[in-house]
PDB file of N, CA and C and ligand atoms in Angstrom:
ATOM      1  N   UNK A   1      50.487  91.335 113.517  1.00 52.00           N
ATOM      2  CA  UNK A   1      50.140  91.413 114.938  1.00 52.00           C
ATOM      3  C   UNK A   1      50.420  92.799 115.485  1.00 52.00           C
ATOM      4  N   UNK A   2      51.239  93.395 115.515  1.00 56.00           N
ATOM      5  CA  UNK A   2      52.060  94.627 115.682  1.00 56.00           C
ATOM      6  C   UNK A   2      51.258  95.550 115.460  1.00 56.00           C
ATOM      7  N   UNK A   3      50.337  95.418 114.190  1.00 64.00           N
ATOM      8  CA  UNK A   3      49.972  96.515 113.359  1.00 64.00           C
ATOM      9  C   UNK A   3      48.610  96.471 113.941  1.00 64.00           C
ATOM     10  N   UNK A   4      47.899  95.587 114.205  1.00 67.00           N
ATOM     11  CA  UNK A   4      46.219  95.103 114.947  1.00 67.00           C
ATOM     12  C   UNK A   4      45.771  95.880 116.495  1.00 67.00           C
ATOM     13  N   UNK A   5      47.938  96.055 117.243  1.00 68.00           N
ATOM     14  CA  UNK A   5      47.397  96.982 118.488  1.00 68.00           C
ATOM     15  C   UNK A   5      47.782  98.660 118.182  1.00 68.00           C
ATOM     16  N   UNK A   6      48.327  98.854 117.269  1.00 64.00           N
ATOM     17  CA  UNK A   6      48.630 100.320 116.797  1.00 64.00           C
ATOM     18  C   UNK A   6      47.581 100.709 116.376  1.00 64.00           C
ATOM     19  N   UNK A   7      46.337  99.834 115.739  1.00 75.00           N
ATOM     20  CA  UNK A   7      45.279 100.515 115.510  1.00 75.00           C
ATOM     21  C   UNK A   7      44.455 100.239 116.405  1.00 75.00           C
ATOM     22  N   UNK A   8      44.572 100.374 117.188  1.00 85.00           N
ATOM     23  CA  UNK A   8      43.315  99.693 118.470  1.00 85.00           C
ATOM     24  C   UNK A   8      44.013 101.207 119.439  1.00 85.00           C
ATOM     25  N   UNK A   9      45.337 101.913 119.623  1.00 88.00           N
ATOM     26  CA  UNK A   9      45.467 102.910 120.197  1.00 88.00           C
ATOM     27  C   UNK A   9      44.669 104.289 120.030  1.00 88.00           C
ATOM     28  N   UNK A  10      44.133 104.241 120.832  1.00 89.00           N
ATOM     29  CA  UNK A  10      42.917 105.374 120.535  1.00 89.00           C
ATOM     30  C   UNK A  10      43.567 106.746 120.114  1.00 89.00           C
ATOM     31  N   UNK A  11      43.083 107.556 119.194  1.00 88.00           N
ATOM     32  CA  UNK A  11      43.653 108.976 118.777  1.00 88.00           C
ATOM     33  C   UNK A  11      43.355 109.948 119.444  1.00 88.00           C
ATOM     34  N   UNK A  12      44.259 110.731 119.500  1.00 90.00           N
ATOM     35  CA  UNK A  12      43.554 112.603 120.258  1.00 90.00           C
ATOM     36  C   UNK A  12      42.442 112.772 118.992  1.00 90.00           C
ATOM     37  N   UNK A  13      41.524 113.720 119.773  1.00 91.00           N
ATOM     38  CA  UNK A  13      40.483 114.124 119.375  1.00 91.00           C
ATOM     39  C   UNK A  13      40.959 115.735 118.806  1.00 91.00           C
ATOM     40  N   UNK A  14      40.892 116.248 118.126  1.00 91.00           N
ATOM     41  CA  UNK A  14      41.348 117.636 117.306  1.00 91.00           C
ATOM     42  C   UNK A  14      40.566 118.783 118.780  1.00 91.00           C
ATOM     43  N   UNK A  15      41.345 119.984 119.095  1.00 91.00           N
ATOM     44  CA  UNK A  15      40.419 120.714 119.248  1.00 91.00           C
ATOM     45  C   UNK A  15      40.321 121.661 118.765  1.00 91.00           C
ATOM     46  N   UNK A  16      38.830 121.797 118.502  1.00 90.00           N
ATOM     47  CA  UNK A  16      38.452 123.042 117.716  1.00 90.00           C
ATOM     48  C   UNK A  16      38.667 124.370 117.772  1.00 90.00           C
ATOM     49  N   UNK A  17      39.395 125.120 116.937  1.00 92.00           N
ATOM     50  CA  UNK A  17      39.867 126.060 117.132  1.00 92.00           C
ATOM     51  C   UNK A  17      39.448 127.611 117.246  1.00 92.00           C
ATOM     52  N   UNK A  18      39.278 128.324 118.125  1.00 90.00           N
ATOM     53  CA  UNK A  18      37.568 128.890 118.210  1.00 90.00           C
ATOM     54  C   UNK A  18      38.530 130.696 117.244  1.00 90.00           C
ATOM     55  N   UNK A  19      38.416 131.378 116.276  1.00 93.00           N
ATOM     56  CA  UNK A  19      38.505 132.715 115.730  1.00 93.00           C
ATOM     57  C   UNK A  19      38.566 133.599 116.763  1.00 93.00           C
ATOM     58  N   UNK A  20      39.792 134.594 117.118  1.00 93.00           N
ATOM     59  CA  UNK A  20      39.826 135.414 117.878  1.00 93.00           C
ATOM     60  C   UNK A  20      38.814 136.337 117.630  1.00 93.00           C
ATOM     61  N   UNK A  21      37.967 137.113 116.212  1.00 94.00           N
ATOM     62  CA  UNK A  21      37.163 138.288 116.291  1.00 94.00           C
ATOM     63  C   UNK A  21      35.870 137.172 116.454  1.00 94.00           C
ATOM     64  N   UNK A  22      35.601 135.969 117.183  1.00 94.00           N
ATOM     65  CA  UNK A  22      34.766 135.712 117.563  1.00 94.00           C
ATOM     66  C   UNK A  22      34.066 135.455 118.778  1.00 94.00           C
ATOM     67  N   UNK A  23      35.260 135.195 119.450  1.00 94.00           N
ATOM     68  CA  UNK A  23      35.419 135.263 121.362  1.00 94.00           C
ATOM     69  C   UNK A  23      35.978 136.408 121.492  1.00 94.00           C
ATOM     70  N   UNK A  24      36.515 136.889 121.046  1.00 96.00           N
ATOM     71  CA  UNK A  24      36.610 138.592 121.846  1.00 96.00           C
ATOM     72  C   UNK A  24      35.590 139.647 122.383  1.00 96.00           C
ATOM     73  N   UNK A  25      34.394 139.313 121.717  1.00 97.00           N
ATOM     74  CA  UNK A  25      33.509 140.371 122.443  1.00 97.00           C
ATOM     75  C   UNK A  25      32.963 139.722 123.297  1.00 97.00           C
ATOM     76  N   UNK A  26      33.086 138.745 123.161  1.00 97.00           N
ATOM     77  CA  UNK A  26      32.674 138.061 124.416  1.00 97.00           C
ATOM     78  C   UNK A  26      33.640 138.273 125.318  1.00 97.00           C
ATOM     79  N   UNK A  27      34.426 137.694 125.498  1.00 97.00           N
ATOM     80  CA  UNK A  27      35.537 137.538 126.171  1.00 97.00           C
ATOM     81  C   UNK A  27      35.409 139.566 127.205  1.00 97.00           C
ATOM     82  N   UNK A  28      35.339 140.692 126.062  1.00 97.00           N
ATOM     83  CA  UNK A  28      35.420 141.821 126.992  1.00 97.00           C
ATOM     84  C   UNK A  28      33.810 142.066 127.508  1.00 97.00           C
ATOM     85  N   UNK A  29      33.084 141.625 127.307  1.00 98.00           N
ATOM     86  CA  UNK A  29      31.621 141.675 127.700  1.00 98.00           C
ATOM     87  C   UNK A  29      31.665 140.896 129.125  1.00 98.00           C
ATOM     88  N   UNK A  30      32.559 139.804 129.416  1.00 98.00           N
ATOM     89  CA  UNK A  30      32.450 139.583 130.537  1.00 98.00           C
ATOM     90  C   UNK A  30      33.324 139.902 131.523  1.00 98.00           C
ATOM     91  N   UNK A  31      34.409 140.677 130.421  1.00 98.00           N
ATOM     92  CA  UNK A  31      35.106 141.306 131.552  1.00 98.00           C
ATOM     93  C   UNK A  31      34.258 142.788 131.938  1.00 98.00           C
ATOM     94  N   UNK A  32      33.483 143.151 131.297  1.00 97.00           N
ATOM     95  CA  UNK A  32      32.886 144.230 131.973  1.00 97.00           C
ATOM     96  C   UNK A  32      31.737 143.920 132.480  1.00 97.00           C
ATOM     97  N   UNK A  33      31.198 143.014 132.612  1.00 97.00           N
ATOM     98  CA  UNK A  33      30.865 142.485 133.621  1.00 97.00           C
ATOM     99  C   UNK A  33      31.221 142.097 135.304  1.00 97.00           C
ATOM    100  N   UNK A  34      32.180 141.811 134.955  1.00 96.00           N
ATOM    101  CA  UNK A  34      33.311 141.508 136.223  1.00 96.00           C
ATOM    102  C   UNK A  34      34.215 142.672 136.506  1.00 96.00           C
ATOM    103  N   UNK A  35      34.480 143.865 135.655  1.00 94.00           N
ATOM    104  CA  UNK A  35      34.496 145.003 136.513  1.00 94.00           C
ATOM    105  C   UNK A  35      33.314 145.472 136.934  1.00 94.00           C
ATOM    106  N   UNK A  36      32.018 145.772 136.555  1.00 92.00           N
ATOM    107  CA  UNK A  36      30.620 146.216 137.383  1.00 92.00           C
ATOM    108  C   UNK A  36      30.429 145.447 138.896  1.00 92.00           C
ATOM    109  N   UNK A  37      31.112 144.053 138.471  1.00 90.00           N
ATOM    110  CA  UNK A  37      30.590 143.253 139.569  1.00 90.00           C
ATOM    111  C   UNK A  37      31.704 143.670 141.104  1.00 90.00           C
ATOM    112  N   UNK A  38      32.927 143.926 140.784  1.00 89.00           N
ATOM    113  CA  UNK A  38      33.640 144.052 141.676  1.00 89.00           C
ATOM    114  C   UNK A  38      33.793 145.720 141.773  1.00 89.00           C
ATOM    115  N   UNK A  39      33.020 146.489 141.263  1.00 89.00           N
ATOM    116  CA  UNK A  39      32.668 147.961 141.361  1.00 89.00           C
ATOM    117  C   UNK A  39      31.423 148.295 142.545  1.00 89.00           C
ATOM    118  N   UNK A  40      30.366 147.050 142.182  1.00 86.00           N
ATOM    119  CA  UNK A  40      29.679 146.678 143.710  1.00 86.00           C
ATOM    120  C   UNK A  40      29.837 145.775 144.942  1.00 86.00           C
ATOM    121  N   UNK A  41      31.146 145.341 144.488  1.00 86.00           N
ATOM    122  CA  UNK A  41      31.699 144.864 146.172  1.00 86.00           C
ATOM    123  C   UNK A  41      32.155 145.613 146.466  1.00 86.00           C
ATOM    124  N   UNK A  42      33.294 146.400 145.678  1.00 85.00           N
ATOM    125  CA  UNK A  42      33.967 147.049 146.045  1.00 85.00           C
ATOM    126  C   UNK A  42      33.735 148.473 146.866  1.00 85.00           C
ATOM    127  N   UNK A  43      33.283 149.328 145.817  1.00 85.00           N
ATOM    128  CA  UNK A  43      32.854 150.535 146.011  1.00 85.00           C
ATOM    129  C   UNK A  43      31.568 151.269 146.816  1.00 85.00           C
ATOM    130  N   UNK A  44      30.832 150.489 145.903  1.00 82.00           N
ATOM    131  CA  UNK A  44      29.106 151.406 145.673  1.00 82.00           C
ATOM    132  C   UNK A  44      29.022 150.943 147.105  1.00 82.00           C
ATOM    133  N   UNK A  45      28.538 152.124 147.484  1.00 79.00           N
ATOM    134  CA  UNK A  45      27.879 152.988 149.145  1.00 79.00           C
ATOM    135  C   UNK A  45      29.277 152.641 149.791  1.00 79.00           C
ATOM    136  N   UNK A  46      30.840 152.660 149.479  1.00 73.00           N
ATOM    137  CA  UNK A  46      31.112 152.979 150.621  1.00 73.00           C
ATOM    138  C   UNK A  46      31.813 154.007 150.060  1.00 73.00           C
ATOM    139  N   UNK A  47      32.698 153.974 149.099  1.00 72.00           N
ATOM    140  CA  UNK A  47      33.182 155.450 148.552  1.00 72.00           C
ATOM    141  C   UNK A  47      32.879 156.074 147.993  1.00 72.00           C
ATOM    142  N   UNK A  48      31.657 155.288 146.683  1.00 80.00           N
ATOM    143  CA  UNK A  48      30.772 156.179 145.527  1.00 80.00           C
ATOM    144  C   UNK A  48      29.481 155.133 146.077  1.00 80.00           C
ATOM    145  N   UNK A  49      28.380 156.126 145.427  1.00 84.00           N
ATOM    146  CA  UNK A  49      27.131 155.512 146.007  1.00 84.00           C
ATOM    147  C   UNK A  49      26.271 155.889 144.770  1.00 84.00           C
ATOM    148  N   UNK A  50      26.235 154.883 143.671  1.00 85.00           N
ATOM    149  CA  UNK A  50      25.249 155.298 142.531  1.00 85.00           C
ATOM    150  C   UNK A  50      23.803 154.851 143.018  1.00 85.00           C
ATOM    151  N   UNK A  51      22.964 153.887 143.644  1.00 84.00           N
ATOM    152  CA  UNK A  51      22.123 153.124 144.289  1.00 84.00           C
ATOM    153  C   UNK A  51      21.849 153.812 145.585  1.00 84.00           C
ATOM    154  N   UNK A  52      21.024 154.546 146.152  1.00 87.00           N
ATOM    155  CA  UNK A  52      20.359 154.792 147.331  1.00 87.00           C
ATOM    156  C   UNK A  52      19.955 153.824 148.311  1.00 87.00           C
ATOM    157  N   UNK A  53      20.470 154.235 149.740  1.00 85.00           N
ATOM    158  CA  UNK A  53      20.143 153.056 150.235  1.00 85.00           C
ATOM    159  C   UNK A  53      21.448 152.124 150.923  1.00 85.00           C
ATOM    160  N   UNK A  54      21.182 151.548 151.455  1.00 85.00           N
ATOM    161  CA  UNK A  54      22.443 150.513 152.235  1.00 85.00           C
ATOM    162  C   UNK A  54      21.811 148.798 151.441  1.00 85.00           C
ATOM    163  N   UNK A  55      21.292 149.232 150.218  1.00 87.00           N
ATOM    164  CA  UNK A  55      20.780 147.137 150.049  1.00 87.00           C
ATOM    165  C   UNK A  55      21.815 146.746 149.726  1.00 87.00           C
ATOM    166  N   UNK A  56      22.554 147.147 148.742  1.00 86.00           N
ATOM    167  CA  UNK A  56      23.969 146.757 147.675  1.00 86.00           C
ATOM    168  C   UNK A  56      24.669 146.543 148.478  1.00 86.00           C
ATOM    169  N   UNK A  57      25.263 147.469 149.410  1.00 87.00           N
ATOM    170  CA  UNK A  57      26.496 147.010 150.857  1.00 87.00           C
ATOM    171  C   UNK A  57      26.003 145.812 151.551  1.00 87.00           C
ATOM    172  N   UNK A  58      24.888 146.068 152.027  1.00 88.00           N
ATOM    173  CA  UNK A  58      24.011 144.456 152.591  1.00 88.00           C
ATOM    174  C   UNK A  58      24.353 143.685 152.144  1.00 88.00           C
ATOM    175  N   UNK A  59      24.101 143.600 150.535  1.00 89.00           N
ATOM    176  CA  UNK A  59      23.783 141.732 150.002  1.00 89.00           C
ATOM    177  C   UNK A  59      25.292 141.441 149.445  1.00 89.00           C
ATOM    178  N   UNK A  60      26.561 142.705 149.546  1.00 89.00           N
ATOM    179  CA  UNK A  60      27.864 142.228 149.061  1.00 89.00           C
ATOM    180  C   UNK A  60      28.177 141.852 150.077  1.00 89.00           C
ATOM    181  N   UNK A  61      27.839 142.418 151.457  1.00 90.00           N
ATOM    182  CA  UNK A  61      28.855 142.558 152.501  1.00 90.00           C
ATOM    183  C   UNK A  61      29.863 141.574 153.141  1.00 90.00           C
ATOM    184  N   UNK A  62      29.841 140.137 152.607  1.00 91.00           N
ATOM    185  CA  UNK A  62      30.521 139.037 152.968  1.00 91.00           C
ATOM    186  C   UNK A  62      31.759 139.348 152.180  1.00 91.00           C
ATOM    187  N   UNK A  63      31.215 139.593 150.820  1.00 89.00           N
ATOM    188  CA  UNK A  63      32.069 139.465 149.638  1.00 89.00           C
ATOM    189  C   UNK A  63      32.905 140.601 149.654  1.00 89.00           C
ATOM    190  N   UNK A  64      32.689 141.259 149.894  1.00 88.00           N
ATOM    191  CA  UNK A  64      33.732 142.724 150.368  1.00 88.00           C
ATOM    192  C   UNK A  64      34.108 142.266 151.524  1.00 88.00           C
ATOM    193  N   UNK A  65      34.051 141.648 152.665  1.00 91.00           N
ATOM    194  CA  UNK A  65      35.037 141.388 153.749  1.00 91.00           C
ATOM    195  C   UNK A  65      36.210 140.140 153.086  1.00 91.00           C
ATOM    196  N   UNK A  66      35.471 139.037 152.457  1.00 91.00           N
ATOM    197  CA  UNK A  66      36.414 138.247 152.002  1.00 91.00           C
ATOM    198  C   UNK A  66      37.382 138.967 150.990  1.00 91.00           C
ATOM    199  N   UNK A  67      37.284 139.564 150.081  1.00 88.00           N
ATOM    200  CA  UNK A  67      37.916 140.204 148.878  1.00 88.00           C
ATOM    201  C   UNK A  67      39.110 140.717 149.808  1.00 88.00           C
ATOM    202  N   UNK A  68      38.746 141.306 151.046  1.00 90.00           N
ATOM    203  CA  UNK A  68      39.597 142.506 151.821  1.00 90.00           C
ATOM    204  C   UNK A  68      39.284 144.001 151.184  1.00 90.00           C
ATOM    205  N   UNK A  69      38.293 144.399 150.893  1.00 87.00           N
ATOM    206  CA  UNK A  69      37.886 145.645 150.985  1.00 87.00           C
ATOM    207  C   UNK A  69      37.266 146.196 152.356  1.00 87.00           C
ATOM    208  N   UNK A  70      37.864 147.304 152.541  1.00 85.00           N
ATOM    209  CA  UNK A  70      37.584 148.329 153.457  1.00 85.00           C
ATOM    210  C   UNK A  70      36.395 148.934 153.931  1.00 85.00           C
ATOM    211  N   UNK A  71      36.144 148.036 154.797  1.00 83.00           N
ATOM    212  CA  UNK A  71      34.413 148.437 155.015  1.00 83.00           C
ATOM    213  C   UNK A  71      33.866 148.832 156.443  1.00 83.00           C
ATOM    214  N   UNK A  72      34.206 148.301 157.828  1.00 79.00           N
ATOM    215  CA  UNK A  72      33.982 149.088 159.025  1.00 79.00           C
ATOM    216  C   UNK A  72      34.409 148.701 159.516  1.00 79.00           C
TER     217      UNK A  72
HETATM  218 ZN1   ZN B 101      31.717 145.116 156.893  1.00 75.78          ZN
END
């Protein structure tokens, strides 16, 4: 009897263990991603301006007030 609910206790499932030289370039691919991305909230047109134009400040401009970057 004993032995009928010990096997009826469901098992952990293994998790798969993913190779560090296999998520790592990933892993820095999206971190440079996410520095570009917070290089155009941040920065572009108000201290460096690689992009001509006020569009980039426009379409961040929420996201740079929420972040708390310095904007007007
Ligand atoms: Zn602003």
């Amino acid at each position: 009897m004993a032995q009928s609910i010990a096997d009826s206790v469901p098992q952990p499932v293994p998790i798969p263990v993913i190779p560090l030289r296999e998520w790592m370039p990933w892993a820095l691919f999206g971190g440079l991603l996410l520095l570009l991305l917070i290089y155009f909230v941040g920065a572009e047109q108000g201290a460096t301006s690689l992009i001509h134009g006020r569009m980039v400040h426009e379409f961040v401009h929420d996201g740079r007030h929420l972040l708390g970057f310095p904007c007007h």
